[in-house]
Amino acid sequence: FESSYSHYAGVWYGAKGQPTMEEVSFSLPSWSNLSIYPLGEADPQVLFLKSKFPGPRFLERFGGVPSKPTGTVFHLFDPSRHIRPVEYDRSLPVQLWIDPGYVHPYAILAVQLTTDGRVNVFAEKYLFRHTHEQAIGQCEREPWFSNVSRIVIDVASKRETTDGPAGEKTWERRTGKPVYSQYHLVKDSIARVTDFLAVDRIAVNAECRGLIAEMGGGPAHPDFPGMTPWKYEVGSDGHINVDRPTDRWDDACKALAYGILNVFGEVDKDGR
């Protein structure tokens, strides 16, 4: 695990958040060896090491917990907290939050909102080389599609492209549902999702592998083996430019942000 974030580390996080019959992950930290550290984690030598290393680095080197890559945009995403077995609830309406793409992922998140304002991402479509029409066709096959009540899409989808007609109009015509889009600064999108992660208002089904991988909580999506978590630009000196996230592997994250900002606004209505 040390000094890297490999596919293996991603598998570790994925299995930690959602164990299966095939995969389970755990750690054997250094301090579990009581012959070397008689007092375990409270041993003076362990406490000394903890004081000398940054938290993630200490856990990686001595706790057997891989660190996320330097500069991950959503560093608060924690598989053990945010990956949960959320499933489609037939009694609740479904929203589709979308960031279209063709050579990069066409990300569609199927979301339901609970009465206490929690965002449950129960399914996703993470598609490669799909037009708007083809992406809609993929969704129409799902049992939850008939319950879709609202669609939020990237504001760029208002424009027609060489790939075909405008995405916003295509979704509206094919589904007959209201489609919303609005411009937001990237920094506002990041801030709003970070707010929701901080207070555990986002729950993601383990099957949403594209979103989880972009958040840094699991291995690359099988259709995009070269993907990495969404990150800020890191200079040759190791400095992180928090004003400049990379414009890559951010599609599902942006779809999530578009939906949260559309539904909840840039700040909570009750002022919190």
PDB file of N, CA, C and O in Angstrom, residues 25-102:
ATOM      1  N   SER A  25     -12.118  -7.363   3.314  1.00  0.00           N
ATOM      2  CA  SER A  25     -10.817  -6.766   3.605  1.00  0.00           C
ATOM      3  C   SER A  25     -10.717  -6.426   5.087  1.00  0.00           C
ATOM      4  O   SER A  25     -11.717  -6.131   5.745  1.00  0.00           O
ATOM      5  N   PHE A  26      -9.503  -6.485   5.589  1.00  0.00           N
ATOM      6  CA  PHE A  26      -9.241  -6.139   6.987  1.00  0.00           C
ATOM      7  C   PHE A  26      -7.775  -5.768   7.091  1.00  0.00           C
ATOM      8  O   PHE A  26      -7.006  -5.940   6.153  1.00  0.00           O
ATOM      9  N   SER A  27      -7.381  -5.249   8.233  1.00  0.00           N
ATOM     10  CA  SER A  27      -5.993  -4.847   8.442  1.00  0.00           C
ATOM     11  C   SER A  27      -5.416  -5.539   9.665  1.00  0.00           C
ATOM     12  O   SER A  27      -6.130  -5.792  10.641  1.00  0.00           O
ATOM     13  N   LEU A  28      -4.129  -5.835   9.592  1.00  0.00           N
ATOM     14  CA  LEU A  28      -3.386  -6.318  10.753  1.00  0.00           C
ATOM     15  C   LEU A  28      -2.351  -5.242  11.078  1.00  0.00           C
ATOM     16  O   LEU A  28      -1.243  -5.255  10.550  1.00  0.00           O
ATOM     17  N   PRO A  29      -2.704  -4.265  11.910  1.00  0.00           N
ATOM     18  CA  PRO A  29      -1.779  -3.166  12.197  1.00  0.00           C
ATOM     19  C   PRO A  29      -0.562  -3.635  12.979  1.00  0.00           C
ATOM     20  O   PRO A  29      -0.584  -4.686  13.640  1.00  0.00           O
ATOM     21  N   SER A  30       0.488  -2.855  12.886  1.00  0.00           N
ATOM     22  CA  SER A  30       1.735  -3.209  13.584  1.00  0.00           C
ATOM     23  C   SER A  30       1.489  -3.468  15.063  1.00  0.00           C
ATOM     24  O   SER A  30       2.063  -4.388  15.655  1.00  0.00           O
ATOM     25  N   TRP A  31       0.643  -2.627  15.680  1.00  0.00           N
ATOM     26  CA  TRP A  31       0.449  -2.747  17.130  1.00  0.00           C
ATOM     27  C   TRP A  31      -0.374  -3.958  17.550  1.00  0.00           C
ATOM     28  O   TRP A  31      -0.540  -4.215  18.735  1.00  0.00           O
ATOM     29  N   SER A  32      -0.844  -4.758  16.573  1.00  0.00           N
ATOM     30  CA  SER A  32      -1.507  -6.010  16.952  1.00  0.00           C
ATOM     31  C   SER A  32      -0.476  -7.063  17.371  1.00  0.00           C
ATOM     32  O   SER A  32      -0.821  -8.091  17.951  1.00  0.00           O
ATOM     33  N   ASN A  33       0.810  -6.804  17.091  1.00  0.00           N
ATOM     34  CA  ASN A  33       1.897  -7.689  17.530  1.00  0.00           C
ATOM     35  C   ASN A  33       2.300  -7.276  18.939  1.00  0.00           C
ATOM     36  O   ASN A  33       3.126  -6.374  19.148  1.00  0.00           O
ATOM     37  N   LEU A  34       1.712  -7.923  19.929  1.00  0.00           N
ATOM     38  CA  LEU A  34       1.932  -7.525  21.325  1.00  0.00           C
ATOM     39  C   LEU A  34       3.314  -7.916  21.833  1.00  0.00           C
ATOM     40  O   LEU A  34       3.726  -7.456  22.906  1.00  0.00           O
ATOM     41  N   SER A  35       4.034  -8.745  21.086  1.00  0.00           N
ATOM     42  CA  SER A  35       5.423  -9.032  21.483  1.00  0.00           C
ATOM     43  C   SER A  35       6.317  -7.814  21.285  1.00  0.00           C
ATOM     44  O   SER A  35       7.278  -7.601  22.025  1.00  0.00           O
ATOM     45  N   ILE A  36       5.988  -7.016  20.271  1.00  0.00           N
ATOM     46  CA  ILE A  36       6.766  -5.808  19.991  1.00  0.00           C
ATOM     47  C   ILE A  36       6.156  -4.592  20.674  1.00  0.00           C
ATOM     48  O   ILE A  36       6.873  -3.726  21.198  1.00  0.00           O
ATOM     49  N   TYR A  37       4.830  -4.536  20.692  1.00  0.00           N
ATOM     50  CA  TYR A  37       4.116  -3.401  21.292  1.00  0.00           C
ATOM     51  C   TYR A  37       3.181  -3.948  22.371  1.00  0.00           C
ATOM     52  O   TYR A  37       1.992  -4.186  22.129  1.00  0.00           O
ATOM     53  N   PRO A  38       3.691  -4.184  23.572  1.00  0.00           N
ATOM     54  CA  PRO A  38       2.907  -4.846  24.630  1.00  0.00           C
ATOM     55  C   PRO A  38       1.587  -4.162  24.947  1.00  0.00           C
ATOM     56  O   PRO A  38       0.621  -4.821  25.323  1.00  0.00           O
ATOM     57  N   LEU A  39       1.535  -2.834  24.801  1.00  0.00           N
ATOM     58  CA  LEU A  39       0.308  -2.112  25.136  1.00  0.00           C
ATOM     59  C   LEU A  39      -0.559  -1.834  23.911  1.00  0.00           C
ATOM     60  O   LEU A  39      -1.484  -1.032  23.962  1.00  0.00           O
ATOM     61  N   GLY A  40      -0.244  -2.505  22.804  1.00  0.00           N
ATOM     62  CA  GLY A  40      -1.055  -2.336  21.599  1.00  0.00           C
ATOM     63  C   GLY A  40      -0.977  -0.916  21.065  1.00  0.00           C
ATOM     64  O   GLY A  40       0.089  -0.297  21.045  1.00  0.00           O
ATOM     65  N   GLU A  41      -2.111  -0.380  20.654  1.00  0.00           N
ATOM     66  CA  GLU A  41      -2.134   0.959  20.065  1.00  0.00           C
ATOM     67  C   GLU A  41      -1.749   2.035  21.070  1.00  0.00           C
ATOM     68  O   GLU A  41      -1.313   3.127  20.696  1.00  0.00           O
ATOM     69  N   ALA A  42      -1.896   1.738  22.352  1.00  0.00           N
ATOM     70  CA  ALA A  42      -1.532   2.698  23.390  1.00  0.00           C
ATOM     71  C   ALA A  42      -0.068   2.583  23.804  1.00  0.00           C
ATOM     72  O   ALA A  42       0.382   3.264  24.718  1.00  0.00           O
ATOM     73  N   ASP A  43       0.691   1.712  23.137  1.00  0.00           N
ATOM     74  CA  ASP A  43       2.099   1.538  23.478  1.00  0.00           C
ATOM     75  C   ASP A  43       2.867   2.840  23.217  1.00  0.00           C
ATOM     76  O   ASP A  43       2.635   3.530  22.218  1.00  0.00           O
ATOM     77  N   PRO A  44       3.799   3.210  24.129  1.00  0.00           N
ATOM     78  CA  PRO A  44       4.550   4.469  23.948  1.00  0.00           C
ATOM     79  C   PRO A  44       5.258   4.564  22.597  1.00  0.00           C
ATOM     80  O   PRO A  44       5.322   5.647  22.005  1.00  0.00           O
ATOM     81  N   GLN A  45       5.760   3.460  22.081  1.00  0.00           N
ATOM     82  CA  GLN A  45       6.444   3.512  20.796  1.00  0.00           C
ATOM     83  C   GLN A  45       5.464   3.814  19.661  1.00  0.00           C
ATOM     84  O   GLN A  45       5.775   4.558  18.728  1.00  0.00           O
ATOM     85  N   VAL A  46       4.254   3.246  19.750  1.00  0.00           N
ATOM     86  CA  VAL A  46       3.233   3.529  18.748  1.00  0.00           C
ATOM     87  C   VAL A  46       2.810   4.992  18.834  1.00  0.00           C
ATOM     88  O   VAL A  46       2.663   5.684  17.815  1.00  0.00           O
ATOM     89  N   LEU A  47       2.625   5.489  20.042  1.00  0.00           N
ATOM     90  CA  LEU A  47       2.234   6.888  20.217  1.00  0.00           C
ATOM     91  C   LEU A  47       3.319   7.830  19.700  1.00  0.00           C
ATOM     92  O   LEU A  47       3.020   8.885  19.119  1.00  0.00           O
ATOM     93  N   PHE A  48       4.586   7.440  19.872  1.00  0.00           N
ATOM     94  CA  PHE A  48       5.684   8.250  19.352  1.00  0.00           C
ATOM     95  C   PHE A  48       5.628   8.302  17.827  1.00  0.00           C
ATOM     96  O   PHE A  48       5.749   9.370  17.217  1.00  0.00           O
ATOM     97  N   LEU A  49       5.422   7.143  17.195  1.00  0.00           N
ATOM     98  CA  LEU A  49       5.330   7.103  15.736  1.00  0.00           C
ATOM     99  C   LEU A  49       4.135   7.908  15.234  1.00  0.00           C
ATOM    100  O   LEU A  49       4.226   8.599  14.217  1.00  0.00           O
ATOM    101  N   LYS A  50       3.027   7.829  15.961  1.00  0.00           N
ATOM    102  CA  LYS A  50       1.826   8.568  15.561  1.00  0.00           C
ATOM    103  C   LYS A  50       2.080  10.074  15.590  1.00  0.00           C
ATOM    104  O   LYS A  50       1.551  10.824  14.766  1.00  0.00           O
ATOM    105  N   SER A  51       2.915  10.520  16.526  1.00  0.00           N
ATOM    106  CA  SER A  51       3.214  11.955  16.625  1.00  0.00           C
ATOM    107  C   SER A  51       4.149  12.427  15.518  1.00  0.00           C
ATOM    108  O   SER A  51       4.232  13.624  15.239  1.00  0.00           O
ATOM    109  N   LYS A  52       4.857  11.500  14.879  1.00  0.00           N
ATOM    110  CA  LYS A  52       5.851  11.871  13.877  1.00  0.00           C
ATOM    111  C   LYS A  52       5.329  11.784  12.438  1.00  0.00           C
ATOM    112  O   LYS A  52       5.973  12.292  11.527  1.00  0.00           O
ATOM    113  N   PHE A  53       4.206  11.103  12.230  1.00  0.00           N
ATOM    114  CA  PHE A  53       3.689  10.905  10.878  1.00  0.00           C
ATOM    115  C   PHE A  53       2.308  11.543  10.740  1.00  0.00           C
ATOM    116  O   PHE A  53       1.508  11.474  11.679  1.00  0.00           O
ATOM    117  N   PRO A  54       2.018  12.159   9.574  1.00  0.00           N
ATOM    118  CA  PRO A  54       0.646  12.622   9.322  1.00  0.00           C
ATOM    119  C   PRO A  54      -0.325  11.456   9.428  1.00  0.00           C
ATOM    120  O   PRO A  54       0.032  10.302   9.154  1.00  0.00           O
ATOM    121  N   GLY A  55      -1.577  11.758   9.827  1.00  0.00           N
ATOM    122  CA  GLY A  55      -2.557  10.710  10.088  1.00  0.00           C
ATOM    123  C   GLY A  55      -2.681   9.649   9.015  1.00  0.00           C
ATOM    124  O   GLY A  55      -2.510   8.449   9.285  1.00  0.00           O
ATOM    125  N   PRO A  56      -2.954  10.033   7.756  1.00  0.00           N
ATOM    126  CA  PRO A  56      -3.096   9.009   6.696  1.00  0.00           C
ATOM    127  C   PRO A  56      -1.816   8.213   6.478  1.00  0.00           C
ATOM    128  O   PRO A  56      -1.868   6.999   6.233  1.00  0.00           O
ATOM    129  N   ARG A  57      -0.669   8.897   6.555  1.00  0.00           N
ATOM    130  CA  ARG A  57       0.608   8.205   6.340  1.00  0.00           C
ATOM    131  C   ARG A  57       0.874   7.210   7.467  1.00  0.00           C
ATOM    132  O   ARG A  57       1.360   6.096   7.230  1.00  0.00           O
ATOM    133  N   PHE A  58       0.548   7.581   8.704  1.00  0.00           N
ATOM    134  CA  PHE A  58       0.714   6.678   9.844  1.00  0.00           C
ATOM    135  C   PHE A  58      -0.151   5.435   9.661  1.00  0.00           C
ATOM    136  O   PHE A  58       0.312   4.304   9.849  1.00  0.00           O
ATOM    137  N   LEU A  59      -1.415   5.646   9.293  1.00  0.00           N
ATOM    138  CA  LEU A  59      -2.316   4.509   9.119  1.00  0.00           C
ATOM    139  C   LEU A  59      -1.863   3.617   7.975  1.00  0.00           C
ATOM    140  O   LEU A  59      -1.990   2.390   8.038  1.00  0.00           O
ATOM    141  N   GLU A  60      -1.315   4.229   6.920  1.00  0.00           N
ATOM    142  CA  GLU A  60      -0.860   3.437   5.785  1.00  0.00           C
ATOM    143  C   GLU A  60       0.355   2.598   6.153  1.00  0.00           C
ATOM    144  O   GLU A  60       0.418   1.399   5.872  1.00  0.00           O
ATOM    145  N   ARG A  61       1.327   3.239   6.803  1.00  0.00           N
ATOM    146  CA  ARG A  61       2.592   2.550   7.061  1.00  0.00           C
ATOM    147  C   ARG A  61       2.514   1.587   8.229  1.00  0.00           C
ATOM    148  O   ARG A  61       3.139   0.514   8.206  1.00  0.00           O
ATOM    149  N   PHE A  62       1.754   1.927   9.260  1.00  0.00           N
ATOM    150  CA  PHE A  62       1.714   1.093  10.469  1.00  0.00           C
ATOM    151  C   PHE A  62       0.352   0.446  10.724  1.00  0.00           C
ATOM    152  O   PHE A  62       0.263  -0.498  11.496  1.00  0.00           O
ATOM    153  N   GLY A  63      -0.711   0.974  10.067  1.00  0.00           N
ATOM    154  CA  GLY A  63      -2.043   0.436  10.314  1.00  0.00           C
ATOM    155  C   GLY A  63      -2.590  -0.436   9.212  1.00  0.00           C
ATOM    156  O   GLY A  63      -3.659  -1.029   9.358  1.00  0.00           O
ATOM    157  N   GLY A  64      -1.868  -0.504   8.077  1.00  0.00           N
ATOM    158  CA  GLY A  64      -2.341  -1.332   6.965  1.00  0.00           C
ATOM    159  C   GLY A  64      -3.571  -0.779   6.278  1.00  0.00           C
ATOM    160  O   GLY A  64      -4.389  -1.532   5.757  1.00  0.00           O
ATOM    161  N   VAL A  65      -3.706   0.545   6.272  1.00  0.00           N
ATOM    162  CA  VAL A  65      -4.844   1.194   5.620  1.00  0.00           C
ATOM    163  C   VAL A  65      -4.301   2.079   4.504  1.00  0.00           C
ATOM    164  O   VAL A  65      -3.566   3.024   4.776  1.00  0.00           O
ATOM    165  N   PRO A  66      -4.617   1.799   3.242  1.00  0.00           N
ATOM    166  CA  PRO A  66      -4.051   2.601   2.152  1.00  0.00           C
ATOM    167  C   PRO A  66      -4.526   4.040   2.191  1.00  0.00           C
ATOM    168  O   PRO A  66      -5.689   4.320   2.485  1.00  0.00           O
ATOM    169  N   SER A  67      -3.616   4.955   1.897  1.00  0.00           N
ATOM    170  CA  SER A  67      -3.973   6.368   1.795  1.00  0.00           C
ATOM    171  C   SER A  67      -4.543   6.654   0.423  1.00  0.00           C
ATOM    172  O   SER A  67      -4.134   6.056  -0.570  1.00  0.00           O
ATOM    173  N   LYS A  68      -5.463   7.601   0.372  1.00  0.00           N
ATOM    174  CA  LYS A  68      -5.956   8.045  -0.920  1.00  0.00           C
ATOM    175  C   LYS A  68      -4.870   8.859  -1.614  1.00  0.00           C
ATOM    176  O   LYS A  68      -3.979   9.397  -0.969  1.00  0.00           O
ATOM    177  N   PRO A  69      -4.945   8.984  -2.942  1.00  0.00           N
ATOM    178  CA  PRO A  69      -3.923   9.740  -3.663  1.00  0.00           C
ATOM    179  C   PRO A  69      -3.855  11.186  -3.192  1.00  0.00           C
ATOM    180  O   PRO A  69      -4.860  11.765  -2.781  1.00  0.00           O
ATOM    181  N   THR A  70      -2.701  11.766  -3.263  1.00  0.00           N
ATOM    182  CA  THR A  70      -2.533  13.163  -2.912  1.00  0.00           C
ATOM    183  C   THR A  70      -3.428  14.024  -3.788  1.00  0.00           C
ATOM    184  O   THR A  70      -3.457  13.880  -5.002  1.00  0.00           O
ATOM    185  N   GLY A  71      -4.190  14.899  -3.157  1.00  0.00           N
ATOM    186  CA  GLY A  71      -5.007  15.833  -3.917  1.00  0.00           C
ATOM    187  C   GLY A  71      -6.364  15.328  -4.335  1.00  0.00           C
ATOM    188  O   GLY A  71      -7.017  15.957  -5.171  1.00  0.00           O
ATOM    189  N   THR A  72      -6.841  14.212  -3.785  1.00  0.00           N
ATOM    190  CA  THR A  72      -8.185  13.735  -4.114  1.00  0.00           C
ATOM    191  C   THR A  72      -9.212  14.810  -3.759  1.00  0.00           C
ATOM    192  O   THR A  72      -9.188  15.358  -2.666  1.00  0.00           O
ATOM    193  N   VAL A  73     -10.114  15.124  -4.689  1.00  0.00           N
ATOM    194  CA  VAL A  73     -11.053  16.223  -4.476  1.00  0.00           C
ATOM    195  C   VAL A  73     -11.972  15.946  -3.298  1.00  0.00           C
ATOM    196  O   VAL A  73     -12.137  16.786  -2.415  1.00  0.00           O
ATOM    197  N   PHE A  74     -12.565  14.758  -3.262  1.00  0.00           N
ATOM    198  CA  PHE A  74     -13.498  14.443  -2.172  1.00  0.00           C
ATOM    199  C   PHE A  74     -12.820  13.532  -1.154  1.00  0.00           C
ATOM    200  O   PHE A  74     -13.153  12.351  -1.023  1.00  0.00           O
ATOM    201  N   HIS A  75     -11.866  14.106  -0.439  1.00  0.00           N
ATOM    202  CA  HIS A  75     -11.107  13.320   0.534  1.00  0.00           C
ATOM    203  C   HIS A  75     -11.966  12.891   1.713  1.00  0.00           C
ATOM    204  O   HIS A  75     -11.580  11.997   2.472  1.00  0.00           O
ATOM    205  N   LEU A  76     -13.139  13.519   1.893  1.00  0.00           N
ATOM    206  CA  LEU A  76     -14.018  13.130   3.003  1.00  0.00           C
ATOM    207  C   LEU A  76     -14.834  11.875   2.696  1.00  0.00           C
ATOM    208  O   LEU A  76     -15.467  11.329   3.593  1.00  0.00           O
ATOM    209  N   PHE A  77     -14.818  11.437   1.443  1.00  0.00           N
ATOM    210  CA  PHE A  77     -15.572  10.224   1.113  1.00  0.00           C
ATOM    211  C   PHE A  77     -14.940   9.031   1.808  1.00  0.00           C
ATOM    212  O   PHE A  77     -13.771   8.705   1.606  1.00  0.00           O
ATOM    213  N   ASP A  78     -15.730   8.372   2.640  1.00  0.00           N
ATOM    214  CA  ASP A  78     -15.253   7.255   3.450  1.00  0.00           C
ATOM    215  C   ASP A  78     -16.123   6.032   3.118  1.00  0.00           C
ATOM    216  O   ASP A  78     -17.315   6.019   3.419  1.00  0.00           O
ATOM    217  N   PRO A  79     -15.552   5.014   2.495  1.00  0.00           N
ATOM    218  CA  PRO A  79     -16.364   3.838   2.127  1.00  0.00           C
ATOM    219  C   PRO A  79     -17.124   3.233   3.294  1.00  0.00           C
ATOM    220  O   PRO A  79     -18.243   2.745   3.119  1.00  0.00           O
ATOM    221  N   SER A  80     -16.533   3.256   4.471  1.00  0.00           N
ATOM    222  CA  SER A  80     -17.199   2.640   5.619  1.00  0.00           C
ATOM    223  C   SER A  80     -18.416   3.442   6.071  1.00  0.00           C
ATOM    224  O   SER A  80     -19.308   2.916   6.733  1.00  0.00           O
ATOM    225  N   ARG A  81     -18.489   4.716   5.695  1.00  0.00           N
ATOM    226  CA  ARG A  81     -19.616   5.574   6.083  1.00  0.00           C
ATOM    227  C   ARG A  81     -20.581   5.824   4.939  1.00  0.00           C
ATOM    228  O   ARG A  81     -21.803   5.892   5.151  1.00  0.00           O
ATOM    229  N   HIS A  82     -20.047   5.994   3.738  1.00  0.00           N
ATOM    230  CA  HIS A  82     -20.873   6.470   2.635  1.00  0.00           C
ATOM    231  C   HIS A  82     -21.310   5.378   1.662  1.00  0.00           C
ATOM    232  O   HIS A  82     -22.223   5.614   0.867  1.00  0.00           O
ATOM    233  N   ILE A  83     -20.678   4.217   1.688  1.00  0.00           N
ATOM    234  CA  ILE A  83     -21.151   3.104   0.870  1.00  0.00           C
ATOM    235  C   ILE A  83     -22.085   2.255   1.720  1.00  0.00           C
ATOM    236  O   ILE A  83     -21.660   1.684   2.729  1.00  0.00           O
ATOM    237  N   ARG A  84     -23.343   2.199   1.321  1.00  0.00           N
ATOM    238  CA  ARG A  84     -24.352   1.499   2.118  1.00  0.00           C
ATOM    239  C   ARG A  84     -25.274   0.716   1.180  1.00  0.00           C
ATOM    240  O   ARG A  84     -25.399   1.053   0.000  1.00  0.00           O
ATOM    241  N   PRO A  85     -25.944  -0.284   1.697  1.00  0.00           N
ATOM    242  CA  PRO A  85     -26.829  -1.099   0.840  1.00  0.00           C
ATOM    243  C   PRO A  85     -28.158  -0.411   0.566  1.00  0.00           C
ATOM    244  O   PRO A  85     -29.227  -0.907   0.935  1.00  0.00           O
ATOM    245  N   VAL A  86     -28.126   0.774  -0.057  1.00  0.00           N
ATOM    246  CA  VAL A  86     -29.371   1.473  -0.393  1.00  0.00           C
ATOM    247  C   VAL A  86     -29.960   0.857  -1.655  1.00  0.00           C
ATOM    248  O   VAL A  86     -29.251   0.582  -2.617  1.00  0.00           O
ATOM    249  N   GLU A  87     -31.254   0.635  -1.640  1.00  0.00           N
ATOM    250  CA  GLU A  87     -31.942   0.001  -2.751  1.00  0.00           C
ATOM    251  C   GLU A  87     -33.106   0.869  -3.215  1.00  0.00           C
ATOM    252  O   GLU A  87     -33.537   1.790  -2.510  1.00  0.00           O
ATOM    253  N   TYR A  88     -33.587   0.563  -4.376  1.00  0.00           N
ATOM    254  CA  TYR A  88     -34.723   1.288  -4.942  1.00  0.00           C
ATOM    255  C   TYR A  88     -35.958   1.094  -4.075  1.00  0.00           C
ATOM    256  O   TYR A  88     -36.343  -0.034  -3.754  1.00  0.00           O
ATOM    257  N   ASP A  89     -36.572   2.191  -3.679  1.00  0.00           N
ATOM    258  CA  ASP A  89     -37.788   2.188  -2.868  1.00  0.00           C
ATOM    259  C   ASP A  89     -38.954   2.579  -3.767  1.00  0.00           C
ATOM    260  O   ASP A  89     -39.053   3.724  -4.232  1.00  0.00           O
ATOM    261  N   ARG A  90     -39.854   1.643  -4.042  1.00  0.00           N
ATOM    262  CA  ARG A  90     -40.955   1.897  -4.962  1.00  0.00           C
ATOM    263  C   ARG A  90     -41.884   3.011  -4.492  1.00  0.00           C
ATOM    264  O   ARG A  90     -42.630   3.591  -5.289  1.00  0.00           O
ATOM    265  N   SER A  91     -41.849   3.330  -3.205  1.00  0.00           N
ATOM    266  CA  SER A  91     -42.756   4.353  -2.669  1.00  0.00           C
ATOM    267  C   SER A  91     -42.217   5.769  -2.837  1.00  0.00           C
ATOM    268  O   SER A  91     -42.927   6.734  -2.548  1.00  0.00           O
ATOM    269  N   LEU A  92     -40.970   5.894  -3.306  1.00  0.00           N
ATOM    270  CA  LEU A  92     -40.370   7.210  -3.457  1.00  0.00           C
ATOM    271  C   LEU A  92     -40.090   7.511  -4.927  1.00  0.00           C
ATOM    272  O   LEU A  92     -39.706   6.615  -5.684  1.00  0.00           O
ATOM    273  N   PRO A  93     -40.261   8.774  -5.337  1.00  0.00           N
ATOM    274  CA  PRO A  93     -39.935   9.132  -6.718  1.00  0.00           C
ATOM    275  C   PRO A  93     -38.430   9.041  -6.971  1.00  0.00           C
ATOM    276  O   PRO A  93     -37.625   9.121  -6.044  1.00  0.00           O
ATOM    277  N   VAL A  94     -38.083   8.865  -8.230  1.00  0.00           N
ATOM    278  CA  VAL A  94     -36.687   8.747  -8.648  1.00  0.00           C
ATOM    279  C   VAL A  94     -36.283  10.007  -9.405  1.00  0.00           C
ATOM    280  O   VAL A  94     -37.057  10.551 -10.198  1.00  0.00           O
ATOM    281  N   GLN A  95     -35.070  10.471  -9.137  1.00  0.00           N
ATOM    282  CA  GLN A  95     -34.492  11.557  -9.918  1.00  0.00           C
ATOM    283  C   GLN A  95     -33.277  11.021 -10.659  1.00  0.00           C
ATOM    284  O   GLN A  95     -32.533  10.193 -10.119  1.00  0.00           O
ATOM    285  N   LEU A  96     -33.044  11.506 -11.858  1.00  0.00           N
ATOM    286  CA  LEU A  96     -31.845  11.172 -12.620  1.00  0.00           C
ATOM    287  C   LEU A  96     -30.958  12.407 -12.685  1.00  0.00           C
ATOM    288  O   LEU A  96     -31.392  13.468 -13.158  1.00  0.00           O
ATOM    289  N   TRP A  97     -29.726  12.267 -12.210  1.00  0.00           N
ATOM    290  CA  TRP A  97     -28.749  13.348 -12.233  1.00  0.00           C
ATOM    291  C   TRP A  97     -27.669  12.946 -13.229  1.00  0.00           C
ATOM    292  O   TRP A  97     -27.054  11.876 -13.095  1.00  0.00           O
ATOM    293  N   ILE A  98     -27.422  13.814 -14.222  1.00  0.00           N
ATOM    294  CA  ILE A  98     -26.701  13.369 -15.415  1.00  0.00           C
ATOM    295  C   ILE A  98     -25.580  14.323 -15.806  1.00  0.00           C
ATOM    296  O   ILE A  98     -25.748  15.550 -15.799  1.00  0.00           O
ATOM    297  N   ASP A  99     -24.436  13.743 -16.155  1.00  0.00           N
ATOM    298  CA  ASP A  99     -23.359  14.473 -16.820  1.00  0.00           C
ATOM    299  C   ASP A  99     -23.011  13.687 -18.090  1.00  0.00           C
ATOM    300  O   ASP A  99     -22.310  12.675 -18.019  1.00  0.00           O
ATOM    301  N   PRO A 100     -23.494  14.136 -19.245  1.00  0.00           N
ATOM    302  CA  PRO A 100     -23.291  13.365 -20.477  1.00  0.00           C
ATOM    303  C   PRO A 100     -21.837  13.384 -20.951  1.00  0.00           C
ATOM    304  O   PRO A 100     -21.073  14.300 -20.654  1.00  0.00           O
ATOM    305  N   GLY A 101     -21.477  12.373 -21.697  1.00  0.00           N
ATOM    306  CA  GLY A 101     -20.176  12.303 -22.338  1.00  0.00           C
ATOM    307  C   GLY A 101     -20.246  11.277 -23.458  1.00  0.00           C
ATOM    308  O   GLY A 101     -21.215  10.514 -23.551  1.00  0.00           O
ATOM    309  N   TYR A 102     -19.238  11.261 -24.279  1.00  0.00           N
ATOM    310  CA  TYR A 102     -19.185  10.261 -25.354  1.00  0.00           C
ATOM    311  C   TYR A 102     -17.861   9.501 -25.299  1.00  0.00           C
ATOM    312  O   TYR A 102     -17.837   8.306 -25.043  1.00  0.00           O
TER     313      TYR A 102
END
